[in-house]
Each structure stands twice: as C-alpha cells, then as structure tokens.
XYZ file of C-alpha atoms in Angstrom:
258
model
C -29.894 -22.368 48.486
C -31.768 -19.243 48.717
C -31.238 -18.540 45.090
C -32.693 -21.983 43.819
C -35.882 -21.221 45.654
C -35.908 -17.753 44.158
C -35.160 -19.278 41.005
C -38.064 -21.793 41.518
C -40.008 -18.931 42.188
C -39.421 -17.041 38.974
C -40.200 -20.414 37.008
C -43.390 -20.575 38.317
C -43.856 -16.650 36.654
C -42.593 -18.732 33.458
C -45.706 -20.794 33.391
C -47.738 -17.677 32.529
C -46.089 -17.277 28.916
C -46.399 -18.245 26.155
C -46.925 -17.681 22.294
C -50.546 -18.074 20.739
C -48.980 -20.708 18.093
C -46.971 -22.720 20.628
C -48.023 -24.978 23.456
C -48.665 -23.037 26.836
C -47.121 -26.026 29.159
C -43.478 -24.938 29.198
C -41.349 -28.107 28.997
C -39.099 -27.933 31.806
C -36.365 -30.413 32.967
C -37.127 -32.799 35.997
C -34.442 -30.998 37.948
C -36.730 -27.290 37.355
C -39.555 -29.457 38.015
C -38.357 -30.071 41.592
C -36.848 -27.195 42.160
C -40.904 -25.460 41.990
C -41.987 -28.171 44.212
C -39.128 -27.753 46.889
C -39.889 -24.437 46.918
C -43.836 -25.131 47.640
C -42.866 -27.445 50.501
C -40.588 -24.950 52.106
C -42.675 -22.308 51.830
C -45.263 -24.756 53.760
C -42.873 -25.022 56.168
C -42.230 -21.840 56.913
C -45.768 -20.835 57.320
C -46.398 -23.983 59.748
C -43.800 -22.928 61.986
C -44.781 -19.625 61.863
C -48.640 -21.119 63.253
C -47.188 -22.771 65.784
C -45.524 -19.608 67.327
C -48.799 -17.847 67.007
C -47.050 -15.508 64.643
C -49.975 -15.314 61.770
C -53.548 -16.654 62.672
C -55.041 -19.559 61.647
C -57.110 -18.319 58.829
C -54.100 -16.435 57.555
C -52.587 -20.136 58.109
C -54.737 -21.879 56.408
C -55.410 -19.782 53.532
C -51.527 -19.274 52.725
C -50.901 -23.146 53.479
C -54.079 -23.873 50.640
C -52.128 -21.572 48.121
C -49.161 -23.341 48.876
C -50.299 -26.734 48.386
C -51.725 -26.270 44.910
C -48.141 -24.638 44.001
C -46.686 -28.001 45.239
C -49.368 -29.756 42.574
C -48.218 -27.698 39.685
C -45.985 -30.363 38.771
C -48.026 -33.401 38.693
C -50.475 -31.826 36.915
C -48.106 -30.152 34.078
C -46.417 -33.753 33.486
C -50.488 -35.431 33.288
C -51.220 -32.743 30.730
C -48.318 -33.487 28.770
C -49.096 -36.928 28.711
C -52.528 -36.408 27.896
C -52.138 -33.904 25.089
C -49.687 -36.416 23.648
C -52.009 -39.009 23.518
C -54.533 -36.912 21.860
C -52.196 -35.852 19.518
C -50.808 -39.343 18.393
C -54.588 -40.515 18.111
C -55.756 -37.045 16.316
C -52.093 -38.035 13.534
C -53.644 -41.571 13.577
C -57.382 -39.814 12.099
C -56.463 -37.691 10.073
C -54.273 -40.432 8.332
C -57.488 -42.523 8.322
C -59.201 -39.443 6.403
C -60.929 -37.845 9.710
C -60.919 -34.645 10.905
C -59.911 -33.974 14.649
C -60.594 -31.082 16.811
C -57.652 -30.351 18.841
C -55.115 -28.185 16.910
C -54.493 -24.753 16.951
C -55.689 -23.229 13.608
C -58.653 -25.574 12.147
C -59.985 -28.858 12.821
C -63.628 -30.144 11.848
C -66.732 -30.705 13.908
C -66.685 -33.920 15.619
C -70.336 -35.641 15.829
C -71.133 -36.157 19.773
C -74.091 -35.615 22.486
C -74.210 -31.981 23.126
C -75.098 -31.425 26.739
C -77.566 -28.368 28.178
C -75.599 -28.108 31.579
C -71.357 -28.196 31.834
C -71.829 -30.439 35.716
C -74.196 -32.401 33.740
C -71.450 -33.797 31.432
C -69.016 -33.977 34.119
C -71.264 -35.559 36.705
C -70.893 -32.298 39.408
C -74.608 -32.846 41.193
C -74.074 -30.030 43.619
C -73.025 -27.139 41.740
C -74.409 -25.443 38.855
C -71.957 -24.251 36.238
C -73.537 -21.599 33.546
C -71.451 -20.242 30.451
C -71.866 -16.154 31.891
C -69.801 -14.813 28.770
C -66.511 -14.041 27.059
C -64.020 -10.867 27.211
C -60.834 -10.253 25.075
C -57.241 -8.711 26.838
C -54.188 -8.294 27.107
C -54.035 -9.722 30.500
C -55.746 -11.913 33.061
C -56.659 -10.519 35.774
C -56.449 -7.266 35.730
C -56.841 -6.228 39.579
C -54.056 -8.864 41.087
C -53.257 -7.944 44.315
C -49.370 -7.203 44.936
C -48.826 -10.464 46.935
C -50.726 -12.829 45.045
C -48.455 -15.624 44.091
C -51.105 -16.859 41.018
C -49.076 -14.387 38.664
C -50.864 -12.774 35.672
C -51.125 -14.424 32.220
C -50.381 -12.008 29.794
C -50.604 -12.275 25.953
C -48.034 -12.700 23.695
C -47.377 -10.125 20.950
C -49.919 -10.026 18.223
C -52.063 -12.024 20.629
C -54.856 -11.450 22.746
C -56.138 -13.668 25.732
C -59.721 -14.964 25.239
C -61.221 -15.308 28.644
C -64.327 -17.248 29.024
C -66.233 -17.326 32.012
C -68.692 -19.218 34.023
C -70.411 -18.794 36.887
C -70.579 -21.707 39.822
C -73.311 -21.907 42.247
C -73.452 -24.374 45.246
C -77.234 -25.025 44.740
C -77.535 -27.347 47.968
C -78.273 -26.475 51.040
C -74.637 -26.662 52.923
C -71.504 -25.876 51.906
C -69.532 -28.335 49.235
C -66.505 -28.432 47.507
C -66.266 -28.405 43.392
C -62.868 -30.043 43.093
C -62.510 -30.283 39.440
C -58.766 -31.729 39.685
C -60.400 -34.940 40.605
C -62.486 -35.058 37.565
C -59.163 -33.792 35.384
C -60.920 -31.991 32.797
C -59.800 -30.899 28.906
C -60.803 -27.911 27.649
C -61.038 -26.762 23.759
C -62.828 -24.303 22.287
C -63.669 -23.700 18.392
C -64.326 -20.628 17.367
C -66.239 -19.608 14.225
C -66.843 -22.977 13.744
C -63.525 -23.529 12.686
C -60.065 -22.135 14.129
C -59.728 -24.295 17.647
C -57.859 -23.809 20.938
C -57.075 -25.769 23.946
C -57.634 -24.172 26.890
C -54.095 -22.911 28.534
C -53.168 -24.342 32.100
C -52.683 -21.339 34.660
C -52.008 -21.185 38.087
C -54.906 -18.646 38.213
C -57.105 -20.013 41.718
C -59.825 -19.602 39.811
C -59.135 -21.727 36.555
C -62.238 -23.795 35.892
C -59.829 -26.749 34.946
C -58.338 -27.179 38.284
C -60.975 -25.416 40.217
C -61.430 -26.594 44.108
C -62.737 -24.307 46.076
C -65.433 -24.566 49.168
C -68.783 -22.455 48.525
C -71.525 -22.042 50.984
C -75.299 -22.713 49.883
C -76.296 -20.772 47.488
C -72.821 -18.926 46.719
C -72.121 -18.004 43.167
C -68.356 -17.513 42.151
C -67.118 -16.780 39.058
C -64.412 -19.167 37.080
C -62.617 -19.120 33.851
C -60.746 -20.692 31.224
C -58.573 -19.028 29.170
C -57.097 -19.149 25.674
C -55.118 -17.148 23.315
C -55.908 -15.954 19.393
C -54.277 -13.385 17.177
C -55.430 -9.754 17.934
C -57.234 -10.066 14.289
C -59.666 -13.326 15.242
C -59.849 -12.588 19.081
C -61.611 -9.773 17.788
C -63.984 -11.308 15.203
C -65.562 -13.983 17.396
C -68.736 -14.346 16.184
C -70.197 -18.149 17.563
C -68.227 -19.766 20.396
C -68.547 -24.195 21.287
C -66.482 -26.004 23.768
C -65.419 -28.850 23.903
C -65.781 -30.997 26.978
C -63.279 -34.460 27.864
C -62.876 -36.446 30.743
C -61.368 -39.928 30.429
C -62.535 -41.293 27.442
C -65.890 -39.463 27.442
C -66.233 -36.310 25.104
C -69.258 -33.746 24.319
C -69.849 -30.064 23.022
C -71.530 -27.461 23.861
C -72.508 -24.853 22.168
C -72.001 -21.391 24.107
C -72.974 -18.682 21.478
C-alpha cells in the first residue's frame, strides 16, 4: 500500500511536465487518477489525527489540511479541462472548416473580434479584488525559491523550451478580508503572442496559479499570481506585444497586456 501512495505521489510530480508542442494535462488512466486522490485523503487523515493528539498546531493544521484538499481537487479539475479543451477544439475544427480562424492552437491562430475589457475582475465579475497585468519573465523554471517541503512541485521547461510566466498582482480593495476563489468561476487562459503564435495557459498545481487561485487576503493585501505557458527558447525570447485571452462559460474577451 505504501508504494501506491508513493507512486501517487510521484504522479502528481508528473503533472509538472510537459513538451512546449504537446498538451500539458497528462492523460492518465482512472485507476492513476484515484490513486492521486487516495493519496490526498490519506494524507488528510493523517494530519487530522495528528490535530487531535495535539501533535502539530492548528495553524500548522489547517494550513497542511488546505494544501491537501486542493491535491484531492487535482482530479476533477484535470478531467473538466479535458472536457473543455475538447469542446473547444471540436468547435475551433468546426470554424476553420467554415473558413474562420480560431485562437486556441499552439503555433498560429487569427484575432477573434470581441469586447476588450480595461480590468481582468471586470470580465470575470470579481467586485472585491483588483487584478492588474504587473509583467512577464522568461525561465527555465517556476519558481525558483521552492521551499524543500512544498508539495506544489516546480514546473520546469522542456528542452528547447522556455516557461513564459506572466504575472498579476491581486489586491483585496475592500475593507475586510475576502476570498478570490477563481475555481468557482473556472477560468481559460490563452495568450497570443506577436499577434500571432498562441498558447493556452498550462494547469499547475502551483498555489498561486491565477486559474485556480483561492486564497483569503486581508483589506488592502496585494499578492502576486501567475499563469504560465511554454514557447521555444527562440520566440520566448522575441516577445515583443503580449494579449490574453479571457473565457468563462460561454463568455469570451481580450485584453491587450503589452
């Protein structure tokens, strides 16, 4: 038993790679599938019984049983992307047979007409946070300065690659503390670069992912999130005008971000 979980555990390191031509959701059986979530559940376990003996405190509790439960989501929210980018793919097939252009492949795609929205919580209906475009860096690897026992992992770019991480910053801009929970808004992500080559955003584990974001601030707290995506070395480094490209539902807008 204890080398499925350990298993488990090394398949969640597996959703951190990935080629830059290739999808980043690795498409893993329903048996691997619940293999990562049994090990998320025991691991909850473990820490509740070590609460209730008083072993750990209770913000060491409930910070490590947080963590846990969004490694126990992992897999409902790998099989909605799927489903999603599937969808988007049979209807972006169905427009480009009907002579339009579509915006979600790797390597091209044309600009899509749409509203273009001035604030990113404007489009997605967020009224108590502010979320500002803050600017973009190019590496090997995401993040950098991972502590030892994090469990997020580190997404690291494939070879000939280089990660393109954008960031944001979110401010709480009420006057007590909220929650941003962007997994109940279940955002896409895609950005074109150069007005031309596109990429959809991958799907990390990273805690601070802006596309499953959900995190408490206090008023007036600014913390930084990020989306990130993955270009040859060659065009990572020739980004000259950046746009992304905002979906929820059936609702779509750009923005342009440089």
């Amino acid at each position: 038993m204890k080398k499925r979980y350990l298993a488990a555990a090394a398949m969640t390191v597996c959703l951190l790679t990935a080629g830059c031509t290739t999808n980043y959701i690795p498409d893993l059986s329903d048996e691997e599938m619940q293999m990562v979530e049994e090990y998320a559940a025991n691991l909850l376990l473990k820490y509740d019984r070590n609460y209730k003996a008083t072993t750990i405190s209770q913000e060491e509790f409930e910070a490590k049983k947080a963590k846990m439960e969004r490694l126990a989501a992992v897999r409902a929210q790998i099989k909605e992307q799927k489903e999603r980018e599937a969808q988007e793919k049979q209807e972006q097939e169905a427009a480009s047979s009907e002579g339009g252009d579509g915006d979600e492949g790797s390597e091209g795609g044309g600009r899509s007409s749409g509203p273009v929205y001035t604030d990113i919580d404007e489009f997605f209906g967020i009224n108590d946070f502010d979320i500002e475009y803050s600017g973009f860096s190019v590496s090997e690897s995401y993040p950098e300065d991972r502590a030892a026992d994090d469990w997020q992992g580190t997404v690291h770019a494939s070879a000939g690659c280089s990660l393109v991480v954008v960031r944001f910053n979110v401010t709480n801009k009420i006057g007590e503390e909220a929650v941003l929970d962007m997994t109940a808004i279940a955002p896409r992500f895609t950005f074109r670069f150069n007005g031309s080559s596109s990429k959809a955003s991958m799907m990390t584990l990273l805690l601070n992912d802006l596309s499953n974001y959900r995190e408490t601030l206090q008023p007036g707290e600014t913390r930084e999130a990020v989306l990130v995506t993955e270009l040859t070395a060659d065009q990572a480094a020739g980004i000259e005008s950046l746009t992304m490209i905002m979906k929820t539902g059936d609702s779509r807008a750009e923005h342009t971000l440089m």
